[in-house]
Coordinates of N, CA, C and O in Angstrom, one line a residue:
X1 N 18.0 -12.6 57.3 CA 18.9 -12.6 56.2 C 18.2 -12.6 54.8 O 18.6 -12.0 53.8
X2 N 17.5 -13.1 54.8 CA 16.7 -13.5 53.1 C 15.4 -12.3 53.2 O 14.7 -11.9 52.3
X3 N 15.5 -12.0 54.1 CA 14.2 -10.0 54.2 C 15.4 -9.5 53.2 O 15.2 -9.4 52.0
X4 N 16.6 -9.1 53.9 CA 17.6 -7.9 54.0 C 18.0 -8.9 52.1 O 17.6 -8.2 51.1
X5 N 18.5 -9.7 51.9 CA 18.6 -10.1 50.2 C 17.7 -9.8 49.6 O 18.1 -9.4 48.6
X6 N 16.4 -9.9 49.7 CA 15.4 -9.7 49.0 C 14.9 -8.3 48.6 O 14.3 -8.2 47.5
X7 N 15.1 -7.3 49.3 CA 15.4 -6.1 49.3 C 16.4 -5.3 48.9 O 16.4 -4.1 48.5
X8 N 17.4 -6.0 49.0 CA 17.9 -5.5 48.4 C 18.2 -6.2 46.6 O 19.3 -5.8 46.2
X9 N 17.5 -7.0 45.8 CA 17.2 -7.1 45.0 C 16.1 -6.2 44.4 O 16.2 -5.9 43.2
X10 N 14.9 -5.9 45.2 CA 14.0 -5.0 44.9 C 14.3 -4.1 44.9 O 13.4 -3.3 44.6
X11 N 15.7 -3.5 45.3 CA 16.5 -2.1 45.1 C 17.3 -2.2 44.0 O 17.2 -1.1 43.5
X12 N 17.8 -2.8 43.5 CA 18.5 -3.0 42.4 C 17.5 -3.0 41.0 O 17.6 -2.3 40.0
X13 N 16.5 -4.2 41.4 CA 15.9 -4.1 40.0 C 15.2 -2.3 39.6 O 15.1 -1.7 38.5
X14 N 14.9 -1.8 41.0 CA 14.0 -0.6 40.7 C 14.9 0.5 40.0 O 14.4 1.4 39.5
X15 N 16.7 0.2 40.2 CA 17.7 1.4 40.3 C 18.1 0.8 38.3 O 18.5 1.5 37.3
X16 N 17.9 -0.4 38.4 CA 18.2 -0.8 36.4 C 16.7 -0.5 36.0 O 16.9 0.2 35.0
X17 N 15.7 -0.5 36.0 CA 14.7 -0.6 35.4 C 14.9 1.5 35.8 O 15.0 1.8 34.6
X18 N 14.9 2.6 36.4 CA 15.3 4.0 36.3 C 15.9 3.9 34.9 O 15.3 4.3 33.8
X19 N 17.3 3.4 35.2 CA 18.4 3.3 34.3 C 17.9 3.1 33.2 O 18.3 3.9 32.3
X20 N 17.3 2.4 32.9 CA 17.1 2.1 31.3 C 16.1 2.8 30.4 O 16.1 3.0 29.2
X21 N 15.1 3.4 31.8 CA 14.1 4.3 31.3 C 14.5 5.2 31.1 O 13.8 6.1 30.5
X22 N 16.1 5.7 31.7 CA 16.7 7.3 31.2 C 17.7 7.3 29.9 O 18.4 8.2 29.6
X23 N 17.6 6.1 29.3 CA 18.4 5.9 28.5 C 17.6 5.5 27.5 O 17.1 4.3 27.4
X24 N 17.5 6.4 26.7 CA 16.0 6.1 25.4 C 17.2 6.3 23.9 O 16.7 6.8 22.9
X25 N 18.5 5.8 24.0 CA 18.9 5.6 22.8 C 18.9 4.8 21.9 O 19.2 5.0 20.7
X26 N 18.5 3.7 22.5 CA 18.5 2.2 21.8 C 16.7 2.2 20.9 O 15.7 2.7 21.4
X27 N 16.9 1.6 20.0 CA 15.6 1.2 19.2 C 14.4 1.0 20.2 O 14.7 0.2 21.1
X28 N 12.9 1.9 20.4 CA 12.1 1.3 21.8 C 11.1 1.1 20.6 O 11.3 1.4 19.4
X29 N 9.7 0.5 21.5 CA 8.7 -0.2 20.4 C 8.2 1.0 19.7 O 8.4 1.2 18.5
X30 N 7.6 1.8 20.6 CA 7.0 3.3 19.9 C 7.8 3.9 18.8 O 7.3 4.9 18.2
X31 N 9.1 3.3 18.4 CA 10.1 3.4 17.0 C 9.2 2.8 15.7 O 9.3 3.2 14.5
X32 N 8.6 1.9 16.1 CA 8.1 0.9 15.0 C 7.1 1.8 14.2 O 7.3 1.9 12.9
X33 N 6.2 2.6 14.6 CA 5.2 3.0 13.7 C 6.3 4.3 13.0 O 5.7 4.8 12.0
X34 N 7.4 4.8 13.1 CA 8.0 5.8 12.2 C 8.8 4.9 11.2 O 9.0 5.5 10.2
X35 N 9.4 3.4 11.2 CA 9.7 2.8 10.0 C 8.8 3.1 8.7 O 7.6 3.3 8.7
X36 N 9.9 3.2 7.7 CA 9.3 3.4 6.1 C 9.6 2.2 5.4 O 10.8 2.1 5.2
X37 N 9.0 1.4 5.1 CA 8.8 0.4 4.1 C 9.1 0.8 2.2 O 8.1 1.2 1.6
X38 N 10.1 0.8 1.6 CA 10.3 1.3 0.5 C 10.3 -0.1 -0.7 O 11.1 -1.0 -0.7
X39 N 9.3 0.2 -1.7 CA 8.9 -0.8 -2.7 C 8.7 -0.2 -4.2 O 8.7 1.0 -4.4
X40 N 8.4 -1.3 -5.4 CA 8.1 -1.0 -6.7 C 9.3 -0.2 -7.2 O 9.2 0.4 -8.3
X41 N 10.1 -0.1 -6.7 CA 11.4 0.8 -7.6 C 10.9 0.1 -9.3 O 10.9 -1.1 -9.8
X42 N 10.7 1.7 -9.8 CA 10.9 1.4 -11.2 C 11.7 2.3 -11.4 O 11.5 3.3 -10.7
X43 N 12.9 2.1 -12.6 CA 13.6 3.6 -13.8 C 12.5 4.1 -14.8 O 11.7 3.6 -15.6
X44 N 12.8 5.5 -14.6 CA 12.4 6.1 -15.9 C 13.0 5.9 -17.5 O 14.3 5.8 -17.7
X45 N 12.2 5.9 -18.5 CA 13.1 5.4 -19.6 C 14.2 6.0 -20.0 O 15.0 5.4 -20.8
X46 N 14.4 7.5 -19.4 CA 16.2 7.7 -20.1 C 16.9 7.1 -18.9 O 18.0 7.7 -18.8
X47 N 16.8 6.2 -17.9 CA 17.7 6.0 -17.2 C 18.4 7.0 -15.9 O 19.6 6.9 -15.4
X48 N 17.1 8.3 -15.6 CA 18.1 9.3 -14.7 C 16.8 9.6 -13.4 O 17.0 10.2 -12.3
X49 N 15.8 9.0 -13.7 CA 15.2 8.9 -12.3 C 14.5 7.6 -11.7 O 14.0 6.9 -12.5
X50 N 14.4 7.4 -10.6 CA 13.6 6.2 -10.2 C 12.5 6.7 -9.3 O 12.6 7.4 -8.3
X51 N 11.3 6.2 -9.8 CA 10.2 6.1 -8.8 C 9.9 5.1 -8.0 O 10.1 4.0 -8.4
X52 N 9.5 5.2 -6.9 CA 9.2 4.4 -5.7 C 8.3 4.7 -5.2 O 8.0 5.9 -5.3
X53 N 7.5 4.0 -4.5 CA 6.5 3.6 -3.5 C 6.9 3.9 -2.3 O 8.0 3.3 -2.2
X54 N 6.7 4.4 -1.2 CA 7.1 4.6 0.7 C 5.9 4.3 1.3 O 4.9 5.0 1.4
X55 N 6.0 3.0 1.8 CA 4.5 3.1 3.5 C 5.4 3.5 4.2 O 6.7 3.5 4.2
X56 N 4.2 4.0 5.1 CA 4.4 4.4 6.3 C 3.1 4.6 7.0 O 2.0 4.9 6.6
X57 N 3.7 4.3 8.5 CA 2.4 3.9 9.3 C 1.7 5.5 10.0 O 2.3 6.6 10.1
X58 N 0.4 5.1 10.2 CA -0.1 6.8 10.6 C -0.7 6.1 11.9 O -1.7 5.4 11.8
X59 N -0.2 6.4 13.2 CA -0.5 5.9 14.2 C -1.9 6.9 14.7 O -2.7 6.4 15.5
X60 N -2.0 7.9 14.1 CA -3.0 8.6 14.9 C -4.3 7.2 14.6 O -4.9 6.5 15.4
X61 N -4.4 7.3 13.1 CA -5.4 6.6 11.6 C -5.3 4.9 12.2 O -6.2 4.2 11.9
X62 N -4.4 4.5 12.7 CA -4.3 3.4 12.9 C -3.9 2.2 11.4 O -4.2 1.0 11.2
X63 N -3.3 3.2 10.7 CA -3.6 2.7 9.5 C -2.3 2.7 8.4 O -1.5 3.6 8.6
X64 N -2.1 1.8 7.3 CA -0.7 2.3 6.6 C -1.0 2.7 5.4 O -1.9 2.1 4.7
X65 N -0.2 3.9 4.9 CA -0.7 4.4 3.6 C 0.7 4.7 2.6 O 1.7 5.3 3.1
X66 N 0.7 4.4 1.4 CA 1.9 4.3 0.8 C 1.5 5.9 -0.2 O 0.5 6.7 -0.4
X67 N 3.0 6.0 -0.7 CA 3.0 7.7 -1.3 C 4.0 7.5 -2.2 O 4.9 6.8 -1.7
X68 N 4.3 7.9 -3.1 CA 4.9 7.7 -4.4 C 5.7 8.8 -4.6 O 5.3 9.9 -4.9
X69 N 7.1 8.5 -4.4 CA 8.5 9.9 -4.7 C 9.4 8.8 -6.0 O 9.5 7.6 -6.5
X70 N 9.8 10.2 -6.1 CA 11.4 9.8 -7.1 C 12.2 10.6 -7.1 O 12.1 11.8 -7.0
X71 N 13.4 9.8 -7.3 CA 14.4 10.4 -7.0 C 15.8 10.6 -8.3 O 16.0 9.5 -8.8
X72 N 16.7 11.4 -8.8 CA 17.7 11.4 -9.4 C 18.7 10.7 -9.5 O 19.6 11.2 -8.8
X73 N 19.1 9.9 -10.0 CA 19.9 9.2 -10.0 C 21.6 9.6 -10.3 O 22.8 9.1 -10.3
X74 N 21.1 10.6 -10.3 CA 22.6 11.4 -10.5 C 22.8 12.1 -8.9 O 23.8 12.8 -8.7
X75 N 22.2 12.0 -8.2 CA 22.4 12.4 -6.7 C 21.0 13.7 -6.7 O 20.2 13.9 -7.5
X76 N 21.3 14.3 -5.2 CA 20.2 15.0 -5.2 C 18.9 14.5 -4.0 O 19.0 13.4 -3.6
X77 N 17.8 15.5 -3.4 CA 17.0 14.9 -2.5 C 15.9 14.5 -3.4 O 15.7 14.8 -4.6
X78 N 15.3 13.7 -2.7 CA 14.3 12.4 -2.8 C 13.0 13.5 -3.2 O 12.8 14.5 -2.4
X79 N 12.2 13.5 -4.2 CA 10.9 14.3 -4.2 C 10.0 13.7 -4.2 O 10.0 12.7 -5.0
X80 N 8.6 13.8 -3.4 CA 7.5 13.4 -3.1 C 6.4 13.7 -3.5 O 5.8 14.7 -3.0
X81 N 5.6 12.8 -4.7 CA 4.8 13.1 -5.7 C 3.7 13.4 -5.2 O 3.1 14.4 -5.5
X82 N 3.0 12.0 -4.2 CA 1.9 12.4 -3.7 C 1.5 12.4 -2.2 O 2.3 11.8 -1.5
X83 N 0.6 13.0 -1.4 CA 0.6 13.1 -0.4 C -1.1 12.6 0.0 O -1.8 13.6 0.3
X84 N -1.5 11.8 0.1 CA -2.9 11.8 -0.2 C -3.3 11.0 1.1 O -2.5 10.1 1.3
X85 N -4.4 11.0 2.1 CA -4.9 10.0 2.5 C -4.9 8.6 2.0 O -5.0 7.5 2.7
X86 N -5.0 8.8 0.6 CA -5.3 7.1 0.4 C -4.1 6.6 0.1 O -3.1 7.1 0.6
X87 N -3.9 5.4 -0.8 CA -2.6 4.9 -1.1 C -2.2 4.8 -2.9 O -2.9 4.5 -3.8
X88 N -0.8 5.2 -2.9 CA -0.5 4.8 -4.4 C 0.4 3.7 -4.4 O 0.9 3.1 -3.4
X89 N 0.4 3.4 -5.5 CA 2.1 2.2 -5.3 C 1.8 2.0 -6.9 O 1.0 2.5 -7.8
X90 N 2.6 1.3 -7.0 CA 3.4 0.5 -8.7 C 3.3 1.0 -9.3 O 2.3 0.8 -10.1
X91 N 4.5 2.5 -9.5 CA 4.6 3.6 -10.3 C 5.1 2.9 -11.5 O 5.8 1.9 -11.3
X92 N 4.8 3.4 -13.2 CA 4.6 3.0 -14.3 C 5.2 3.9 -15.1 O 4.3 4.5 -15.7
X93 N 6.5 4.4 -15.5 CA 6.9 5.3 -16.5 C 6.2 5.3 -17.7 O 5.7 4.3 -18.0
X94 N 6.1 6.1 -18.3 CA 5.6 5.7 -19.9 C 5.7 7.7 -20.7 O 5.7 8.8 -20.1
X95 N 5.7 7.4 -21.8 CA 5.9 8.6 -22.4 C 7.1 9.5 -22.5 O 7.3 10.8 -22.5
X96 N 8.4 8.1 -22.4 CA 9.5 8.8 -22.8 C 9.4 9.9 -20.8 O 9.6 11.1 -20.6
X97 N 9.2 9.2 -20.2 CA 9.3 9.7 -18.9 C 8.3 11.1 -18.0 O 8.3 11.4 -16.8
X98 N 7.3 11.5 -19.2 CA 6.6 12.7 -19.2 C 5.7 12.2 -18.3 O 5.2 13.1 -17.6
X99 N 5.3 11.0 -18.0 CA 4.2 10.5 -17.2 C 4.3 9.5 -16.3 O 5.3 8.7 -16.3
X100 N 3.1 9.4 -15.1 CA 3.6 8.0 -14.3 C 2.3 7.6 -14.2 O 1.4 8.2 -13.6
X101 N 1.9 6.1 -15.0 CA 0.5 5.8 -14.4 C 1.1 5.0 -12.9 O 2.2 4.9 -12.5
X102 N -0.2 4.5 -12.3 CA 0.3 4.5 -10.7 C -1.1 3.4 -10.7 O -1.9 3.3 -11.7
X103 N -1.4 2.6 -9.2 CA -2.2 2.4 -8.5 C -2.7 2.8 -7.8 O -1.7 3.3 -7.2
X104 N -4.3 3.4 -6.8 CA -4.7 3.9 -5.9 C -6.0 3.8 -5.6 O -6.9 3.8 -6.4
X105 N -6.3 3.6 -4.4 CA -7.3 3.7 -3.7 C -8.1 4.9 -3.6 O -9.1 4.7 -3.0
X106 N -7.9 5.5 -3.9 CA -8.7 7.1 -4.0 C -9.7 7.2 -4.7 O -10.5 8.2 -4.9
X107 N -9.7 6.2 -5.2 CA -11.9 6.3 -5.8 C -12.7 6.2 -4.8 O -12.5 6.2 -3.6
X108 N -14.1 5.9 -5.8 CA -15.2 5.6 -4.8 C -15.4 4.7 -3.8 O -15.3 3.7 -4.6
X109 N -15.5 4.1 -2.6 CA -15.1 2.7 -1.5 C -14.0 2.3 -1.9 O -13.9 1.1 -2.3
X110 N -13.0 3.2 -1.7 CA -11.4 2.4 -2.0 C -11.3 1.5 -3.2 O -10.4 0.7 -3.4
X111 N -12.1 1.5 -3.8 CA -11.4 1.0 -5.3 C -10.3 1.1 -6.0 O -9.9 2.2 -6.4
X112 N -9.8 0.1 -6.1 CA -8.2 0.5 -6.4 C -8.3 0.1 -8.4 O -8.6 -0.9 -9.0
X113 N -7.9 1.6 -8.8 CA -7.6 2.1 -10.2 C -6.4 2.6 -10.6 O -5.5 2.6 -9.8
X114 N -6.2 2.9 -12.0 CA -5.1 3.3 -12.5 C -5.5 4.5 -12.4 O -6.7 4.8 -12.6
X115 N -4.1 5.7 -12.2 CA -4.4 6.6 -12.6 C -2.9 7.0 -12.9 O -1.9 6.5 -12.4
X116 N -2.9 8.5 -14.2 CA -2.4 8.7 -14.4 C -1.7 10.3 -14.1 O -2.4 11.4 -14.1
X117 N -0.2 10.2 -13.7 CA 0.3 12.1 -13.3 C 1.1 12.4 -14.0 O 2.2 11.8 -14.1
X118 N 0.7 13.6 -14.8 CA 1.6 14.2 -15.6 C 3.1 14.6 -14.8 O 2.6 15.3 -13.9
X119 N 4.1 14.6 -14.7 CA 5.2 14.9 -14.1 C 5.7 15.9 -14.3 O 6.7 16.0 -13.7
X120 N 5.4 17.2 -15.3 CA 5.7 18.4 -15.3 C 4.8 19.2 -14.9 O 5.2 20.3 -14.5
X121 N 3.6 18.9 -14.8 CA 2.3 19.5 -14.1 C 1.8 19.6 -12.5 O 1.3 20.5 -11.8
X122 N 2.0 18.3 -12.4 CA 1.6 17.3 -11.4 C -0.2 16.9 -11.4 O -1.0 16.7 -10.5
X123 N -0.5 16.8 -13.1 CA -1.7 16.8 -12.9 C -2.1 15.8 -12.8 O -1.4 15.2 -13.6
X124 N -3.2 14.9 -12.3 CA -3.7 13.9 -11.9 C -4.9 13.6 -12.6 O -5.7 14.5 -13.0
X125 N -5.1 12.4 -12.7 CA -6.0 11.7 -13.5 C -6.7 10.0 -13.8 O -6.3 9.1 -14.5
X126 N -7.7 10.2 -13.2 CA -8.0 8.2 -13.1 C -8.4 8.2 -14.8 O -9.0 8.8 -15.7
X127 N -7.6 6.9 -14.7 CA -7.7 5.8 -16.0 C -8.7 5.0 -16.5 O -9.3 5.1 -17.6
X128 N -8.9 4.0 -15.2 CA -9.4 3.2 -15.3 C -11.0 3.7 -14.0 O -11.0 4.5 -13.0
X129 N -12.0 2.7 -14.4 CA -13.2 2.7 -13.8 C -14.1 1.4 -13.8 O -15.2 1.3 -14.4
X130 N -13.4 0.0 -12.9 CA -13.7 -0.9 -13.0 C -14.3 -1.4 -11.9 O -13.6 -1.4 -10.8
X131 N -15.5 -1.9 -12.0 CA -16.5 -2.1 -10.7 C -15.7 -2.8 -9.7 O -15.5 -2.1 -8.7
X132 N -14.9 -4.4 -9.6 CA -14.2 -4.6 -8.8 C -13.0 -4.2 -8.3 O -12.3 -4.7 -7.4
X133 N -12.7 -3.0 -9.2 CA -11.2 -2.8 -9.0 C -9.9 -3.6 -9.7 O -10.0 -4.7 -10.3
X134 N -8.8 -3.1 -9.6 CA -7.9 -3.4 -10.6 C -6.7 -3.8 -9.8 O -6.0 -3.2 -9.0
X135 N -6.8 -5.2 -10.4 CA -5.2 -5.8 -9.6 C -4.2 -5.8 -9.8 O -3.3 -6.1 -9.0
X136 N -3.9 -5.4 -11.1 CA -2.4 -4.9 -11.6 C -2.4 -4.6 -12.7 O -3.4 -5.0 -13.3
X137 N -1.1 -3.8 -13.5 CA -1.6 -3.6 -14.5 C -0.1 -3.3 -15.2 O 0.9 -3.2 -14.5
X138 N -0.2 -3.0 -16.8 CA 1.2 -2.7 -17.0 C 1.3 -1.8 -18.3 O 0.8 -2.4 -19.2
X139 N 1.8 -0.7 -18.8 CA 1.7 0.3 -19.8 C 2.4 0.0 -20.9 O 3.4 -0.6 -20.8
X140 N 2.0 0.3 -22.0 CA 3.0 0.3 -23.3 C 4.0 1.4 -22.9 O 3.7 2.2 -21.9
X141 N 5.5 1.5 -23.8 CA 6.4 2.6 -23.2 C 5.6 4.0 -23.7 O 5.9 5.0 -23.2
X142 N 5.0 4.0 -24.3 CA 4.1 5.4 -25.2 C 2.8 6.1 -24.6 O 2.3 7.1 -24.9
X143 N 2.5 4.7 -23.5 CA 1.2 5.2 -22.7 C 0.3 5.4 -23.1 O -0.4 6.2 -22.6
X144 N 0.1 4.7 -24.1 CA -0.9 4.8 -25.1 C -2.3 3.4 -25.2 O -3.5 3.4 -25.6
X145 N -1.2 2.1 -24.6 CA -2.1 0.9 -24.5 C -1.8 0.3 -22.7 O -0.8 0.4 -22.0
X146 N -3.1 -0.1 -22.4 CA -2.6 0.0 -20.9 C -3.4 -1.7 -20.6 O -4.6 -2.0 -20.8
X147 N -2.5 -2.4 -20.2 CA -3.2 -3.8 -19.6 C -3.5 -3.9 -18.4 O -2.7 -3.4 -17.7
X148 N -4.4 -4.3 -17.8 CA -4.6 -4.4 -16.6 C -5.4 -5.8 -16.2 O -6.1 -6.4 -17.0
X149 N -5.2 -6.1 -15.0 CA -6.3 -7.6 -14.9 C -6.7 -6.9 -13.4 O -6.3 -6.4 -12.3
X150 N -8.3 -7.5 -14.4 CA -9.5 -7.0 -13.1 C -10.1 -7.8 -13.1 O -9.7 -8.8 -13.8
X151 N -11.5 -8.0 -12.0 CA -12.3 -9.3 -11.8 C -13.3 -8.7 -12.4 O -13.5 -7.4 -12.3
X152 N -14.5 -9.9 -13.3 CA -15.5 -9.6 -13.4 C -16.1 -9.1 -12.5 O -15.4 -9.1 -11.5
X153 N -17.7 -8.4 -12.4 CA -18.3 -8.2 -11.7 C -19.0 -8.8 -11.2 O -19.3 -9.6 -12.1
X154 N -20.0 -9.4 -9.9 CA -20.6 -10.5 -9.3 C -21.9 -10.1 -9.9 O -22.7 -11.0 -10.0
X155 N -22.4 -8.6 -10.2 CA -23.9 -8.1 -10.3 C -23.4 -7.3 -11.4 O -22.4 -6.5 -11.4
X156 N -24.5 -7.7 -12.5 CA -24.1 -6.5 -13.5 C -24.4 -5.3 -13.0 O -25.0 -5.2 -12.0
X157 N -24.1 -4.2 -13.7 CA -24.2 -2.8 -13.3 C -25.6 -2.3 -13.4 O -26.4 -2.4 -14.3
X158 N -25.9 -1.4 -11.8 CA -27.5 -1.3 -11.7 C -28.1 -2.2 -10.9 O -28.7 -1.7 -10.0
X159 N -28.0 -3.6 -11.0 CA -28.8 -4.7 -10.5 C -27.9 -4.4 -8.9 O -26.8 -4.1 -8.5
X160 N -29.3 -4.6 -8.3 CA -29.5 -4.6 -6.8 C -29.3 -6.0 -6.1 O -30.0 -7.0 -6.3
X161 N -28.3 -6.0 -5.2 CA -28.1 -6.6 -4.7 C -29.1 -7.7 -3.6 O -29.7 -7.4 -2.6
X162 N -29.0 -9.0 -4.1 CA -30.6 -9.7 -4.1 C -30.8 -9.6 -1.9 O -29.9 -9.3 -1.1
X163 N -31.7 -9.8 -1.7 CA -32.1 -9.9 -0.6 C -31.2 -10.9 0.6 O -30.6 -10.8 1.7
X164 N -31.9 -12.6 -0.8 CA -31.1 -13.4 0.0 C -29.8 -14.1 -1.0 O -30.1 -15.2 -1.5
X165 N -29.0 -13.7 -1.1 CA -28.5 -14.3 -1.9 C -28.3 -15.6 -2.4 O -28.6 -16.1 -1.3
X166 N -28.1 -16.6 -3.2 CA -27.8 -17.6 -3.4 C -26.5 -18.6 -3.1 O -25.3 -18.4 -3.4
X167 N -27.0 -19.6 -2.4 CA -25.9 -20.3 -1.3 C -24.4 -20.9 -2.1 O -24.6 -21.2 -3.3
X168 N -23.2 -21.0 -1.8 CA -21.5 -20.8 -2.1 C -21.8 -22.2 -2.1 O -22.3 -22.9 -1.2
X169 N -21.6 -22.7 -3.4 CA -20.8 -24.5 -3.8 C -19.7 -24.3 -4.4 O -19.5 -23.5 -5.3
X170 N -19.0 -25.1 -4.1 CA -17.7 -24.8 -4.5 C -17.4 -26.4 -4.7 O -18.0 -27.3 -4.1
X171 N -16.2 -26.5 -5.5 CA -15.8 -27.8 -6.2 C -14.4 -27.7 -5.6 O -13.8 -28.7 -5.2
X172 N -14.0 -26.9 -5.6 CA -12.4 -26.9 -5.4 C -11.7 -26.3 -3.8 O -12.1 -25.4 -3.1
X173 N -10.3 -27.5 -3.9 CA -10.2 -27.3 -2.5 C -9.8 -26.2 -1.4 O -9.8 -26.2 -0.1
X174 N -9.4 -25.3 -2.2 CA -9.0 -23.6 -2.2 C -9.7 -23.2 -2.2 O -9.7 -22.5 -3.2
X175 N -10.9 -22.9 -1.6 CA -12.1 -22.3 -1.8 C -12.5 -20.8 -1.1 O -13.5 -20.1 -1.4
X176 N -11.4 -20.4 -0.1 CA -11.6 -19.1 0.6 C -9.8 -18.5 0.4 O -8.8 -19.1 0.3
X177 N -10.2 -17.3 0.4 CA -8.4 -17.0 0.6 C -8.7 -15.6 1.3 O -9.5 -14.8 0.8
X178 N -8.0 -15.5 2.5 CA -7.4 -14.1 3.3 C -7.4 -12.6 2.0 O -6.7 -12.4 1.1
X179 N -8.5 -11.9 2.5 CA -9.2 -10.4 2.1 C -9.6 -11.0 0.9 O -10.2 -10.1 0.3
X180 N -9.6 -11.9 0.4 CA -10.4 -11.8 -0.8 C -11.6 -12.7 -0.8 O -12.5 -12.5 -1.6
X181 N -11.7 -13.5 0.1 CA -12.9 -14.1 0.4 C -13.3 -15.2 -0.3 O -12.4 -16.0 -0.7
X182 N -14.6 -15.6 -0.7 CA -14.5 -17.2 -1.1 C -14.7 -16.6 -3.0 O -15.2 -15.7 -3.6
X183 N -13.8 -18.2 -3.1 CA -13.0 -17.8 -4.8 C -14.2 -18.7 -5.4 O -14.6 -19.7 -4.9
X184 N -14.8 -17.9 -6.7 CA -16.1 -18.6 -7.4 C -15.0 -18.7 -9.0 O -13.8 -18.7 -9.2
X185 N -16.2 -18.8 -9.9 CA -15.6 -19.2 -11.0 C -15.3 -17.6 -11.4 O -14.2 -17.7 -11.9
X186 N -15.5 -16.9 -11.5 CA -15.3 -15.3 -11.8 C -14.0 -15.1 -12.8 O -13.1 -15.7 -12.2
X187 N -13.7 -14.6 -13.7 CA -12.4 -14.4 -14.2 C -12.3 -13.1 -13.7 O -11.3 -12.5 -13.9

């Protein structure tokens, strides 16, 4: 008696576990890498378009890369500014709407710069060229003065990176942080 129940549980699970594999309607994991992550909504200054940021994951790359559309706010499809391997984000109107400065990775070793795209052209253009890269930044409405905060440099420019370097003291109790590594006095 407990053969013949047991079996026929191992018939049942094998006839739901069919069933569910023929029924691929519901959310499955292999769904997760086509989610779009949508960020940085800014308006343009007359108030009729908005730019945004979209990740999305590139399962081949193993990797997530964000891409910068905008859209009309009067209705209309979604247009897609850039398409680049690397990544843009925190689109920046300026010039009465004529322009978008942006963030991106697209320099030399992923250095992340300002650059700027003309929006009737689509022409492109880095801004900024700062050895550690640039962590944020913010435009006059005229696009004419542009703030950004960057880190000093650890080596001035040229100077070769020493052999052995000189050993990390630190004073303070925060002393390492996740991708950025151990925090010195550096502004």
């Amino acid at each position: 008696m407990p053969i013949r129940m047991l079996k026929v549980a191992v018939i049942s699970l094998l006839v739901m576990q069919v069933a569910l594999a023929a029924d691929r309607s519901g959310f499955m994991p292999e769904d997760l890498s086509k989610l779009q992550s949508v960020s940085d909504p800014v308006f343009s200054p007359d108030g009729r378009q908005l730019a945004y940021s979209v990740e999305t994951a590139d399962a081949e790359r193993d990797e997530f890369s964000q891409d910068l559309w905008t859209v009309a706010l009067a209705g209309g499809p979604p247009k897609q500014l850039t398409k680049t391997p690397s990544s843009e984000w925190s689109p920046r109107y300026a010039e009465n709407g004529a322009a978008l400065f942006y963030l991106s990775d697209a320099g030399e070793a992923g250095s992340v710069q300002v650059w700027r795209m003309h929006l009737a052209s689509g022409q492109v253009r880095k801004i900024t060229d700062f050895a550690e890269g640039v962590q944020d930044f913010d435009v006059r409405a005229d696009g004419k003065v542009l703030a950004v905060i960057a880190k000093d440099p650890a080596l001035a420019q040229g100077e070769p990176e020493p052999l052995h370097p000189k050993p990390i003291v630190t004073t303070r109790f925060q002393f390492k942080e996740d991708y950025t590594g151990y925090l010195d006095a550096r502004r």
